[in-house]
CSV table of C-alpha atoms in Angstrom, one decimal:
chain,number,residue,atom,x,y,z
A,281,MET,CA,-101.0,-74.2,-127.3
A,282,ASP,CA,-98.2,-73.3,-124.9
A,283,SER,CA,-97.7,-69.8,-123.4
A,284,ALA,CA,-95.2,-68.8,-126.1
A,285,GLY,CA,-97.6,-69.8,-128.8
A,286,LEU,CA,-100.4,-67.8,-127.1
A,287,PHE,CA,-98.2,-64.8,-126.9
A,288,VAL,CA,-97.3,-64.9,-130.6
A,289,TYR,CA,-101.0,-65.5,-131.5
A,290,GLY,CA,-102.1,-62.6,-129.4
A,291,LEU,CA,-99.4,-60.3,-130.8
A,292,ALA,CA,-100.4,-61.2,-134.4
A,293,VAL,CA,-104.1,-60.4,-133.6
A,294,ALA,CA,-103.0,-57.1,-132.1
A,295,VAL,CA,-101.0,-56.2,-135.2
A,296,VAL,CA,-103.8,-57.1,-137.5
A,297,ALA,CA,-106.2,-55.1,-135.4
A,298,LEU,CA,-103.9,-52.0,-135.5
A,299,LEU,CA,-103.6,-52.3,-139.3
A,300,LEU,CA,-107.4,-52.5,-139.7
A,301,ILE,CA,-107.8,-49.4,-137.5
A,302,PHE,CA,-105.2,-47.5,-139.5
A,303,ILE,CA,-106.9,-48.5,-142.7
A,304,TYR,CA,-110.3,-47.4,-141.3
A,305,ASP,CA,-108.8,-44.0,-140.3
A,306,ARG,CA,-107.5,-43.6,-143.9
A,307,CYS,CA,-110.9,-44.4,-145.3
A,308,ARG,CA,-112.6,-41.9,-143.0
A,309,PHE,CA,-110.9,-39.1,-145.0
A,310,SER,CA,-112.5,-40.1,-148.3
A,311,GLU,CA,-114.0,-36.5,-148.3
A,312,LEU,CA,-110.5,-35.4,-149.2
A,313,ASP,CA,-110.5,-37.3,-152.5
A,314,ALA,CA,-111.1,-34.2,-154.5
A,315,ILE,CA,-107.8,-32.7,-153.4
A,316,PRO,CA,-104.8,-33.9,-155.5
A,317,VAL,CA,-102.5,-36.4,-153.7
A,318,ILE,CA,-98.7,-36.8,-153.9
A,319,GLY,CA,-98.1,-40.6,-154.0
A,320,PRO,CA,-100.6,-43.4,-153.8
A,321,SER,CA,-104.0,-42.5,-152.4
A,322,GLY,CA,-105.5,-45.9,-151.4
A,323,ALA,CA,-106.3,-46.8,-147.8
A,324,VAL,CA,-103.4,-49.4,-147.9
A,325,SER,CA,-101.2,-48.1,-150.8
A,326,SER,CA,-100.9,-44.7,-149.2
A,327,TRP,CA,-98.6,-46.3,-146.6
A,328,LEU,CA,-96.0,-46.2,-149.4
A,329,GLY,CA,-96.4,-42.5,-149.4
A,330,VAL,CA,-96.0,-42.4,-145.6
A,331,VAL,CA,-92.6,-44.2,-145.9
A,332,ARG,CA,-91.5,-41.8,-148.6
A,333,PHE,CA,-92.6,-38.8,-146.4
A,334,ILE,CA,-90.6,-40.1,-143.5
A,335,LYS,CA,-87.5,-40.6,-145.6
A,336,ASP,CA,-87.7,-37.5,-147.9
A,337,ALA,CA,-90.5,-35.1,-147.0
A,338,PRO,CA,-88.8,-32.1,-148.7
A,339,ALA,CA,-88.7,-33.7,-152.1
A,340,MET,CA,-92.3,-34.9,-151.7
A,341,VAL,CA,-93.6,-31.5,-150.8
A,342,GLN,CA,-91.5,-29.9,-153.5
A,343,GLU,CA,-93.1,-32.2,-156.1
A,344,GLY,CA,-96.6,-31.2,-154.9
A,345,TYR,CA,-95.6,-27.5,-154.9
A,346,GLN,CA,-94.4,-27.6,-158.4
A,347,LYS,CA,-97.5,-29.4,-159.6
A,348,MET,CA,-100.1,-27.3,-157.8
A,349,LYS,CA,-98.9,-23.8,-157.2
A,350,HIS,CA,-100.6,-22.6,-160.5
A,351,LYS,CA,-103.5,-25.1,-160.3
A,352,GLY,CA,-105.5,-24.2,-157.3
A,353,GLY,CA,-102.6,-24.3,-154.9
A,354,MET,CA,-103.5,-27.3,-152.7
A,355,PHE,CA,-102.4,-30.9,-152.4
A,356,ARG,CA,-102.3,-33.6,-149.7
A,357,VAL,CA,-99.6,-35.8,-148.3
A,358,PRO,CA,-99.9,-38.8,-145.9
A,359,LEU,CA,-98.6,-38.7,-142.4
A,360,ILE,CA,-98.6,-41.8,-140.2
A,361,ASP,CA,-101.9,-40.9,-138.5
A,362,ARG,CA,-103.6,-38.6,-141.0
A,363,TRP,CA,-103.7,-36.8,-144.3
A,364,VAL,CA,-102.6,-33.2,-144.3
A,365,VAL,CA,-103.7,-30.6,-146.8
A,366,VAL,CA,-100.8,-28.4,-148.0
A,367,LEU,CA,-101.4,-24.9,-149.2
A,368,THR,CA,-99.0,-23.1,-151.6
A,369,GLY,CA,-98.5,-19.4,-152.4
A,370,PRO,CA,-99.2,-16.1,-150.7
A,371,ARG,CA,-102.8,-15.8,-151.8
A,372,LEU,CA,-103.9,-18.9,-149.9
A,373,ILE,CA,-101.6,-18.0,-147.0
A,374,GLU,CA,-103.3,-14.6,-146.7
A,375,GLU,CA,-106.7,-16.3,-146.8
A,376,LEU,CA,-105.6,-18.8,-144.1
A,377,ARG,CA,-104.3,-15.9,-141.9
A,378,LYS,CA,-107.7,-14.3,-141.8
A,379,VAL,CA,-109.7,-17.4,-140.9
A,380,PRO,CA,-111.1,-17.2,-137.3
A,381,GLU,CA,-109.7,-19.6,-134.6
A,382,ASP,CA,-113.1,-21.3,-134.2
A,383,GLU,CA,-113.0,-22.4,-137.8
A,384,LEU,CA,-109.3,-23.3,-138.5
A,385,SER,CA,-107.6,-23.6,-135.1
A,386,PHE,CA,-103.9,-23.1,-134.4
A,387,ASP,CA,-104.3,-24.2,-130.8
A,388,HIS,CA,-106.0,-27.5,-131.7
A,389,ALA,CA,-103.5,-28.2,-134.4
A,390,MET,CA,-100.6,-27.8,-131.9
A,391,ARG,CA,-102.5,-30.1,-129.4
A,392,ASP,CA,-102.4,-32.8,-132.0
A,393,LEU,CA,-98.9,-32.2,-133.3
A,394,LEU,CA,-97.2,-32.0,-129.9
A,395,GLN,CA,-99.7,-34.2,-128.1
A,396,VAL,CA,-100.0,-31.4,-125.6
A,397,LYS,CA,-102.1,-33.5,-123.2
A,398,TYR,CA,-99.2,-35.9,-122.6
A,399,THR,CA,-96.2,-33.6,-123.1
A,400,PHE,CA,-97.1,-30.3,-121.5
A,401,GLY,CA,-100.5,-30.9,-120.1
A,402,ILE,CA,-103.7,-29.1,-121.3
A,403,ASP,CA,-103.4,-26.5,-118.5
A,404,ALA,CA,-100.4,-24.9,-120.3
A,405,GLN,CA,-102.5,-24.4,-123.5
A,406,GLU,CA,-105.8,-23.5,-122.0
A,407,TYR,CA,-104.2,-20.9,-119.7
A,408,PRO,CA,-101.3,-19.6,-121.8
A,409,TYR,CA,-100.4,-16.5,-119.8
A,410,HIS,CA,-96.8,-17.2,-120.6
A,411,VAL,CA,-97.6,-16.1,-124.2
A,412,GLN,CA,-98.8,-12.7,-122.9
A,413,VAL,CA,-95.6,-12.3,-120.9
A,414,THR,CA,-93.4,-13.2,-123.9
A,415,ARG,CA,-95.2,-10.9,-126.2
A,416,ASN,CA,-95.3,-7.9,-123.8
A,417,HIS,CA,-93.0,-8.1,-120.8
A,418,LEU,CA,-90.0,-9.8,-122.5
A,419,SER,CA,-90.0,-7.4,-125.5
A,420,ARG,CA,-90.6,-4.4,-123.3
A,421,ASN,CA,-87.8,-5.1,-120.9
A,422,LEU,CA,-85.2,-6.3,-123.3
A,423,GLN,CA,-83.5,-2.9,-123.6
A,424,THR,CA,-83.1,-2.7,-119.9
A,425,LEU,CA,-81.9,-6.3,-119.5
A,426,PHE,CA,-79.6,-6.4,-122.5
A,427,PRO,CA,-76.4,-6.0,-120.4
A,428,ASP,CA,-77.4,-9.3,-118.7
A,429,VAL,CA,-77.9,-10.9,-122.2
A,430,TYR,CA,-74.4,-9.8,-123.3
A,431,ASP,CA,-72.8,-10.9,-120.0
A,432,GLU,CA,-74.3,-14.4,-120.4
A,433,ILE,CA,-73.2,-14.6,-124.1
A,434,ASN,CA,-69.7,-13.6,-123.1
A,435,HIS,CA,-69.6,-16.2,-120.2
A,436,ALA,CA,-71.2,-19.0,-122.3
A,437,PHE,CA,-68.9,-18.7,-125.3
A,438,SER,CA,-65.8,-18.1,-123.2
A,439,THR,CA,-66.6,-21.4,-121.6
A,440,ILE,CA,-67.3,-23.2,-124.9
A,441,ILE,CA,-64.5,-21.7,-126.8
A,442,PRO,CA,-61.9,-20.4,-124.3
A,443,LEU,CA,-60.3,-17.1,-125.4
A,444,ASP,CA,-57.0,-18.0,-123.9
A,445,GLN,CA,-56.4,-20.8,-126.4
A,446,ASP,CA,-54.2,-20.2,-129.4
A,447,GLY,CA,-54.6,-21.9,-132.8
A,448,TRP,CA,-57.7,-23.4,-134.2
A,449,THR,CA,-60.2,-25.2,-131.9
A,450,LYS,CA,-62.7,-27.7,-133.3
A,451,VAL,CA,-66.2,-27.6,-131.7
A,452,ARG,CA,-69.2,-29.9,-132.3
A,453,ILE,CA,-71.4,-26.9,-132.8
A,454,TYR,CA,-75.1,-27.9,-132.4
A,455,PRO,CA,-74.9,-29.2,-128.7
A,456,GLU,CA,-72.8,-26.2,-127.7
A,457,ILE,CA,-75.1,-23.7,-129.3
A,458,MET,CA,-78.0,-25.4,-127.5
A,459,LYS,CA,-76.1,-24.9,-124.2
A,460,ALA,CA,-75.4,-21.2,-125.0
A,461,MET,CA,-79.0,-20.5,-126.0
A,462,CYS,CA,-80.2,-22.2,-122.8
A,463,ARG,CA,-78.0,-20.1,-120.6
A,464,VAL,CA,-78.7,-16.8,-122.3
A,465,SER,CA,-82.5,-17.4,-122.4
A,466,ASN,CA,-82.6,-18.4,-118.7
A,467,ARG,CA,-80.5,-15.5,-117.6
A,468,LEU,CA,-83.7,-13.5,-118.2
A,469,PHE,CA,-86.1,-16.4,-117.3
A,470,VAL,CA,-84.6,-17.4,-113.9
A,471,GLY,CA,-81.5,-15.3,-113.4
A,472,LEU,CA,-78.1,-16.1,-111.8
A,473,PRO,CA,-76.9,-18.4,-110.6
A,474,LEU,CA,-79.5,-21.0,-111.7
A,475,CYS,CA,-79.1,-20.2,-115.4
A,476,ARG,CA,-75.6,-21.6,-115.2
A,477,SER,CA,-76.5,-24.7,-113.2
A,478,PRO,CA,-75.6,-27.9,-115.1
A,479,GLU,CA,-78.6,-29.7,-113.5
A,480,PHE,CA,-81.0,-27.0,-114.6
A,481,GLU,CA,-79.5,-26.8,-118.1
A,482,ALA,CA,-79.7,-30.6,-118.5
A,483,LEU,CA,-83.3,-30.6,-117.4
A,484,GLN,CA,-84.4,-27.9,-119.9
A,485,GLN,CA,-82.5,-29.5,-122.8
A,486,GLN,CA,-83.8,-33.0,-122.0
A,487,PHE,CA,-87.4,-31.8,-121.7
A,488,ALA,CA,-87.2,-29.9,-125.0
A,489,LEU,CA,-85.9,-32.9,-126.9
A,490,GLN,CA,-88.3,-35.4,-125.2
A,491,VAL,CA,-91.4,-33.4,-126.0
A,492,VAL,CA,-90.7,-33.8,-129.7
A,493,LEU,CA,-89.7,-37.5,-129.5
A,494,ARG,CA,-92.6,-38.5,-127.3
A,495,ALA,CA,-95.2,-36.5,-129.4
A,496,THR,CA,-93.8,-38.2,-132.6
A,497,LEU,CA,-94.1,-41.7,-131.0
A,498,VAL,CA,-97.7,-41.1,-129.7
A,499,ASN,CA,-98.7,-39.9,-133.2
A,500,CYS,CA,-97.5,-43.3,-134.6
A,501,PHE,CA,-100.5,-45.0,-132.9
A,502,PRO,CA,-104.2,-44.7,-133.6
A,503,LYS,CA,-106.1,-42.2,-131.5
A,504,PHE,CA,-107.8,-44.8,-129.2
A,505,ALA,CA,-104.3,-45.8,-128.0
A,506,HIS,CA,-103.1,-42.3,-127.3
A,507,PRO,CA,-104.2,-42.2,-123.6
A,508,ILE,CA,-102.3,-45.4,-123.0
A,509,ILE,CA,-99.2,-44.7,-125.0
A,510,GLY,CA,-99.1,-41.0,-123.9
A,511,ARG,CA,-99.2,-41.9,-120.2
A,512,LEU,CA,-96.6,-44.6,-120.6
A,513,LEU,CA,-94.2,-42.3,-122.4
A,514,THR,CA,-94.7,-39.0,-120.6
A,515,ASN,CA,-92.0,-37.6,-118.4
A,516,THR,CA,-93.7,-34.3,-117.7
A,517,PRO,CA,-94.6,-35.0,-114.0
A,518,SER,CA,-91.0,-35.9,-113.2
A,519,SER,CA,-89.7,-32.9,-115.2
A,520,ILE,CA,-92.0,-30.6,-113.3
A,521,ARG,CA,-90.9,-32.1,-110.0
A,522,ARG,CA,-87.3,-31.6,-110.8
A,523,CYS,CA,-87.9,-28.0,-111.9
A,524,MET,CA,-89.9,-27.3,-108.7
A,525,ALA,CA,-87.0,-28.6,-106.6
A,526,LEU,CA,-84.6,-26.2,-108.3
A,527,LEU,CA,-87.0,-23.2,-108.4
A,528,GLU,CA,-88.8,-23.6,-105.1
A,529,PRO,CA,-86.5,-21.2,-103.1
A,530,ILE,CA,-86.8,-18.5,-105.7
A,531,VAL,CA,-90.5,-18.7,-106.4
A,532,GLN,CA,-91.6,-19.2,-102.8
A,533,GLU,CA,-89.6,-16.2,-101.7
A,534,ARG,CA,-91.2,-14.1,-104.4
A,535,LEU,CA,-94.7,-15.3,-103.5
A,536,GLN,CA,-94.2,-14.6,-99.8
A,537,THR,CA,-92.8,-11.2,-100.4
A,538,LEU,CA,-95.8,-10.4,-102.7
A,539,ASN,CA,-98.3,-11.6,-100.1
A,540,GLN,CA,-96.5,-9.4,-97.5
A,541,PHE,CA,-96.3,-6.2,-99.5
A,542,LYS,CA,-99.0,-6.7,-102.1
A,543,ASP,CA,-99.2,-3.8,-104.5
A,544,GLU,CA,-96.5,-1.8,-102.6
A,545,TRP,CA,-93.7,-4.2,-103.7
A,546,ASN,CA,-91.8,-2.2,-106.2
A,547,ALA,CA,-88.4,-3.9,-105.9
A,548,GLN,CA,-89.2,-7.3,-107.3
A,549,PRO,CA,-86.5,-8.8,-109.6
A,550,ASN,CA,-87.1,-8.0,-113.3
A,551,ASP,CA,-87.2,-11.5,-114.8
A,552,MET,CA,-89.6,-14.1,-116.2
A,553,ILE,CA,-90.5,-15.5,-112.9
A,554,SER,CA,-91.7,-12.1,-111.6
A,555,TRP,CA,-93.6,-11.4,-114.8
A,556,LEU,CA,-95.4,-14.8,-114.7
A,557,ILE,CA,-96.3,-14.1,-111.0
A,558,ASP,CA,-97.5,-10.7,-112.0
A,559,VAL,CA,-99.9,-11.7,-114.8
A,560,SER,CA,-101.2,-15.0,-113.3
A,561,ASP,CA,-104.5,-15.3,-111.6
A,562,ASN,CA,-104.8,-16.7,-108.1
A,563,GLU,CA,-105.4,-20.3,-109.3
A,564,HIS,CA,-102.1,-20.3,-111.3
A,565,ARG,CA,-99.9,-18.2,-108.9
A,566,ASN,CA,-98.1,-21.1,-107.5
A,567,LEU,CA,-94.8,-23.0,-107.8
A,568,ARG,CA,-96.1,-25.8,-110.0
A,569,SER,CA,-97.7,-23.5,-112.5
A,570,ILE,CA,-94.7,-21.2,-112.8
A,571,CYS,CA,-92.3,-24.2,-113.3
A,572,LEU,CA,-94.5,-25.6,-116.0
A,573,ARG,CA,-94.4,-22.3,-117.9
A,574,ILE,CA,-90.6,-22.1,-117.5
A,575,LEU,CA,-90.4,-25.6,-119.1
A,576,VAL,CA,-92.7,-24.6,-121.9
A,577,LEU,CA,-90.8,-21.4,-122.6
A,578,ASN,CA,-87.5,-23.2,-122.7
A,579,PHE,CA,-89.0,-25.7,-125.2
A,580,ALA,CA,-90.0,-22.8,-127.4
A,581,ALA,CA,-86.7,-21.0,-127.1
A,582,LEU,CA,-84.3,-24.0,-127.4
A,583,HIS,CA,-86.1,-26.0,-130.1
A,584,THR,CA,-86.1,-23.4,-132.8
A,585,SER,CA,-83.6,-20.6,-131.9
A,586,ALA,CA,-80.7,-23.0,-131.3
A,587,GLN,CA,-81.4,-24.8,-134.6
A,588,SER,CA,-81.8,-21.5,-136.5
A,589,PHE,CA,-78.6,-20.1,-135.1
A,590,THR,CA,-76.6,-23.3,-135.8
A,591,HIS,CA,-77.8,-23.2,-139.4
A,592,ALA,CA,-76.6,-19.6,-139.6
A,593,LEU,CA,-73.2,-20.4,-138.0
A,594,LEU,CA,-72.7,-23.3,-140.4
A,595,ASN,CA,-73.5,-21.0,-143.3
A,596,LEU,CA,-70.9,-18.5,-142.1
A,597,ALA,CA,-68.3,-21.2,-141.7
A,598,THR,CA,-69.1,-22.4,-145.2
A,599,TYR,CA,-68.7,-18.9,-146.6
A,600,PRO,CA,-66.0,-17.4,-144.2
A,601,GLN,CA,-65.4,-14.5,-146.6
A,602,TYR,CA,-68.6,-12.9,-145.1
A,603,CYS,CA,-67.0,-12.7,-141.7
A,604,THR,CA,-65.1,-9.5,-142.6
A,605,PRO,CA,-68.1,-7.3,-143.6
A,606,LEU,CA,-70.1,-8.6,-140.6
A,607,ARG,CA,-67.1,-8.0,-138.3
A,608,GLU,CA,-66.7,-4.4,-139.7
A,609,GLU,CA,-70.3,-3.6,-139.2
A,610,ALA,CA,-70.4,-5.1,-135.6
A,611,SER,CA,-67.2,-3.2,-134.6
A,612,ALA,CA,-68.6,0.1,-135.9
A,613,VAL,CA,-72.0,-0.3,-134.2
A,614,ILE,CA,-70.7,-1.7,-130.9
A,615,ASN,CA,-68.0,1.1,-130.7
A,616,GLN,CA,-70.8,3.6,-131.0
A,617,ASP,CA,-73.7,2.1,-129.0
A,618,GLY,CA,-72.1,-0.6,-126.9
A,619,TRP,CA,-73.6,-4.0,-126.2
A,620,THR,CA,-77.2,-2.7,-126.2
A,621,LYS,CA,-80.6,-3.6,-127.7
A,622,THR,CA,-80.3,-0.4,-129.7
A,623,ALA,CA,-77.0,-1.7,-131.2
A,624,THR,CA,-78.7,-4.9,-132.5
A,625,THR,CA,-81.2,-2.8,-134.4
A,626,LYS,CA,-78.3,-1.2,-136.4
A,627,LEU,CA,-76.7,-4.5,-137.3
A,628,ILE,CA,-78.3,-4.4,-140.8
A,629,LYS,CA,-76.0,-6.9,-142.5
A,630,MET,CA,-76.1,-9.2,-139.6
A,631,ASP,CA,-79.9,-9.1,-139.6
A,632,SER,CA,-79.9,-9.9,-143.3
A,633,PHE,CA,-77.4,-12.8,-142.9
A,634,LEU,CA,-79.6,-14.4,-140.3
A,635,LYS,CA,-82.8,-13.8,-142.3
A,636,GLU,CA,-81.3,-15.3,-145.4
A,637,SER,CA,-80.1,-18.3,-143.4
A,638,GLN,CA,-83.6,-18.9,-142.2
A,639,ARG,CA,-84.9,-18.6,-145.7
A,640,PHE,CA,-82.3,-21.0,-147.0
A,641,ASN,CA,-82.3,-23.6,-144.2
A,642,SER,CA,-85.7,-24.3,-142.6
A,643,THR,CA,-86.3,-25.9,-139.2
A,644,THR,CA,-89.7,-27.2,-140.4
A,645,LEU,CA,-91.5,-27.6,-143.7
A,646,PHE,CA,-94.8,-26.5,-142.1
A,647,PRO,CA,-94.4,-23.5,-139.9
A,648,MET,CA,-98.1,-22.7,-140.2
A,649,MET,CA,-100.6,-25.3,-139.2
A,650,ARG,CA,-104.4,-25.3,-138.5
A,651,LYS,CA,-107.0,-27.8,-137.7
A,652,ALA,CA,-110.5,-27.6,-139.1
A,653,MET,CA,-113.0,-27.4,-136.2
A,654,ARG,CA,-115.9,-27.8,-138.7
A,655,GLN,CA,-116.2,-28.1,-142.4
A,656,PHE,CA,-114.5,-25.1,-144.1
A,657,VAL,CA,-114.6,-24.0,-147.7
A,658,PHE,CA,-111.7,-22.0,-149.2
A,659,SER,CA,-112.5,-19.2,-151.8
A,660,ASN,CA,-111.5,-21.5,-154.6
A,661,GLY,CA,-114.2,-24.0,-153.6
A,662,THR,CA,-112.0,-26.6,-151.9
A,663,VAL,CA,-113.8,-28.3,-149.0
A,664,ILE,CA,-111.8,-29.0,-145.9
A,665,PRO,CA,-113.6,-31.6,-143.7
A,666,SER,CA,-113.8,-31.2,-139.9
A,667,GLY,CA,-110.8,-32.6,-138.2
A,668,THR,CA,-108.4,-32.1,-141.1
A,669,HIS,CA,-105.0,-30.5,-140.7
A,670,VAL,CA,-104.1,-27.7,-143.1
A,671,VAL,CA,-100.5,-26.6,-143.4
A,672,VAL,CA,-98.3,-24.2,-145.4
A,673,ALA,CA,-95.3,-25.4,-147.4
A,674,SER,CA,-92.6,-22.9,-146.6
A,675,LEU,CA,-89.3,-24.2,-148.0
A,676,PRO,CA,-90.5,-24.6,-151.6
A,677,MET,CA,-91.8,-21.0,-151.5
A,678,HIS,CA,-88.6,-19.7,-149.9
A,679,LEU,CA,-86.7,-21.3,-152.8
A,680,ASP,CA,-89.0,-20.1,-155.5
A,681,ASP,CA,-87.6,-17.5,-158.0
A,682,GLU,CA,-91.0,-16.0,-158.2
A,683,TYR,CA,-90.7,-14.6,-154.7
A,684,PHE,CA,-86.9,-14.4,-154.2
A,685,GLU,CA,-84.5,-13.6,-157.1
A,686,SER,CA,-81.9,-16.3,-157.6
A,687,ALA,CA,-83.6,-18.2,-154.8
A,688,SER,CA,-81.4,-21.2,-155.0
A,689,GLU,CA,-78.4,-19.1,-154.2
A,690,PHE,CA,-77.3,-18.2,-150.6
A,691,GLN,CA,-77.0,-14.4,-150.8
A,692,PRO,CA,-76.4,-13.2,-147.2
A,693,PHE,CA,-76.9,-9.5,-147.9
A,694,ARG,CA,-80.1,-10.0,-150.0
A,695,PHE,CA,-82.3,-8.3,-147.5
A,696,SER,CA,-79.9,-5.5,-146.5
A,697,GLN,CA,-79.4,-4.6,-150.1
A,698,ARG,CA,-83.2,-4.4,-150.5
A,699,ARG,CA,-83.3,-2.2,-147.5
A,700,GLU,CA,-80.8,0.1,-149.1
A,701,ASP,CA,-82.8,0.1,-152.3
A,702,ASP,CA,-86.3,0.4,-150.8
A,703,GLY,CA,-85.7,2.4,-147.6
A,704,LYS,CA,-86.6,1.2,-144.1
A,705,ASP,CA,-89.1,-1.4,-145.1
A,706,PRO,CA,-90.1,-3.2,-141.9
A,707,GLN,CA,-90.9,-6.4,-143.9
A,708,ILE,CA,-87.1,-6.8,-144.6
A,709,LEU,CA,-86.1,-7.2,-140.9
A,710,LEU,CA,-85.3,-10.7,-139.4
A,711,ALA,CA,-88.3,-10.7,-137.0
A,712,SER,CA,-90.8,-9.5,-139.7
A,713,THR,CA,-93.2,-11.9,-141.4
A,714,SER,CA,-95.1,-11.8,-144.7
A,715,ALA,CA,-97.2,-14.1,-146.9
A,716,SER,CA,-94.0,-15.2,-148.7
A,717,TYR,CA,-91.6,-15.4,-145.8
A,718,ILE,CA,-92.9,-17.5,-142.9
A,719,PRO,CA,-90.1,-19.1,-140.8
A,720,PHE,CA,-91.8,-17.5,-137.7
A,721,GLY,CA,-95.3,-18.2,-139.0
A,722,TYR,CA,-97.6,-15.3,-140.1
A,723,GLY,CA,-100.4,-13.3,-138.7
A,724,HIS,CA,-101.8,-13.5,-135.1
A,725,HIS,CA,-100.1,-16.8,-134.3
A,726,ALA,CA,-96.7,-15.8,-135.5
A,727,CYS,CA,-94.0,-16.7,-132.9
A,728,PRO,CA,-94.4,-14.2,-130.0
A,729,GLY,CA,-90.7,-14.6,-129.0
A,730,ARG,CA,-89.3,-13.8,-132.4
A,731,PHE,CA,-88.2,-10.3,-131.4
A,732,PHE,CA,-86.3,-11.6,-128.4
A,733,ALA,CA,-84.8,-14.5,-130.5
A,734,SER,CA,-83.7,-12.2,-133.3
A,735,SER,CA,-81.9,-9.8,-130.9
A,736,VAL,CA,-80.2,-12.6,-129.1
A,737,MET,CA,-79.0,-14.3,-132.3
A,738,LYS,CA,-77.6,-11.0,-133.7
A,739,ALA,CA,-75.8,-10.4,-130.4
A,740,MET,CA,-74.4,-13.9,-130.4
A,741,MET,CA,-73.2,-13.7,-134.0
A,742,ALA,CA,-71.6,-10.3,-133.4
A,743,TYR,CA,-69.8,-11.6,-130.4
A,744,LEU,CA,-68.4,-14.6,-132.4
A,745,VAL,CA,-67.2,-12.6,-135.4
A,746,LEU,CA,-65.6,-10.0,-133.2
A,747,ASN,CA,-63.7,-12.5,-131.1
A,748,TYR,CA,-63.0,-15.5,-133.5
A,749,ASP,CA,-62.1,-16.5,-137.0
A,750,ILE,CA,-64.5,-19.1,-138.2
A,751,LYS,CA,-64.3,-21.8,-140.8
A,752,LEU,CA,-65.0,-25.4,-141.6
A,753,GLU,CA,-62.3,-28.0,-141.5
A,754,LYS,CA,-63.1,-29.0,-145.1
A,755,GLU,CA,-63.5,-25.7,-146.8
A,756,GLY,CA,-66.9,-25.0,-148.3
A,757,GLU,CA,-68.3,-28.5,-147.4
A,758,ARG,CA,-71.3,-27.8,-145.2
A,759,PRO,CA,-72.4,-31.0,-143.5
A,760,PRO,CA,-75.9,-32.0,-144.7
A,761,ASP,CA,-79.0,-31.2,-142.7
A,762,GLU,CA,-80.9,-33.9,-141.0
A,763,TRP,CA,-84.5,-34.3,-142.0
A,764,PHE,CA,-87.1,-36.5,-140.2
A,765,MET,CA,-90.6,-36.1,-141.7
A,766,MET,CA,-91.3,-32.3,-141.8
A,767,ASN,CA,-88.6,-31.4,-139.2
A,768,CYS,CA,-85.1,-30.3,-140.1
A,769,SER,CA,-82.1,-30.1,-137.7
A,770,PRO,CA,-78.6,-28.9,-138.5
A,771,ASN,CA,-76.2,-31.8,-138.7
A,772,ARG,CA,-75.7,-32.8,-135.0
A,773,LYS,CA,-72.2,-34.0,-135.7
A,774,ALA,CA,-71.1,-31.0,-137.6
A,775,GLU,CA,-67.9,-29.3,-136.4
A,776,VAL,CA,-66.8,-25.7,-136.8
A,777,MET,CA,-63.3,-24.4,-136.4
A,778,PHE,CA,-62.7,-21.3,-134.2
A,779,ARG,CA,-59.5,-19.3,-133.7
A,780,ARG,CA,-59.2,-16.5,-131.2
A,781,ARG,CA,-58.7,-13.1,-132.8
A,782,ARG,CA,-55.9,-10.9,-131.3
A,783,PRO,CA,-56.8,-7.3,-130.4
A,784,THR,CA,-55.6,-4.9,-133.1
């Protein structure tokens, strides 16, 4: 047999071996047989379900939701590398929220989903001091730093959609919103002038995208191959090196000044770098650790906030008649309070519009995910074997008339009207979560940056409606969203028309 024949033979053996391993992995989860399945359930036939899930996950999950929400509330669907158990309805979501981390783990589920070992590195998850900074320092300082937020919004959109142009301007919206969100977030993360650096911006956007792509590819292979595939695909070391080269002058100066003045240094810049230095221990108070956290924070900010805001902007362009009430509210509030954090809390209709958009257009089917660290039994008797992933189906619930009246209709002022009717119910606000509204998750592991994200999105939308008319080129024809498995992105080729508004 010549070398070409040997290669083909070896490749065939490898493919058969991989198939056998995948079939073995499917058979290992026979303990899940008691849980209803959507699609074929056999070790081999379930691969037809995998293909269906890749092509049309929303329909598959909707089918399971409709069948099971009144019959125990659980079903399972096949992913490439595992079965996942899907919970439906607020009762089970409340129960899931209360389960301790050592039984159903959020952290370990994220390690598997994002292949953290190969995309971020385990250090970022085992020592997540950036989460504390996001939850505490970022929220606490947003009022003081909001002038910087507005200045960056003004600069970013004036660059993307120049105010000196007359007539309608067509903008491919998703990549431009990604740029704007990157600049605005990093104005508070790393400050001027780096937040406007094209090199820094490209690094953050590329890293955020590559984390998702590489994690998805690694999860296409059996677990024994993850160390090999993960190390072949990872770009984290090179991304950290690029980030270190850009941030080194800033971080090293801060560290030297801190070492010199210690606790007497009261004039340190008020930004994410300083906060990370402030809360880190001696082992993590160094350039590499700070840069890794900046990359992780940008991944979190860009991957969800840019998608959510693009969804909202496409909805506004689809229904441009809502520009007027949003504009009138923004004008009245800004005239009274200026471009401040306080002003964003008074944008009630704007808040409602964005919240309704998140309800109507998800960025993921499964915003809540846990991994069983040992066998767990739900109150209805359902047994979850150790190692199983448990998720919550959000979109079917968000579009269910049982929880939202006329749920299939986009009603932008649904929540502001409820607020007028029910008073100042905090559950009606954009950043709030509940057992029936979970775009940000729910409970202890709800997105810690949601308060920052909601303030920024409201300010960005207020800026746009005050300065531009907005519409789609083909009136009312919103470009379809792009789904891949459980993830949803606004249409990446969608274009929105903008026209500068003249001062009146």
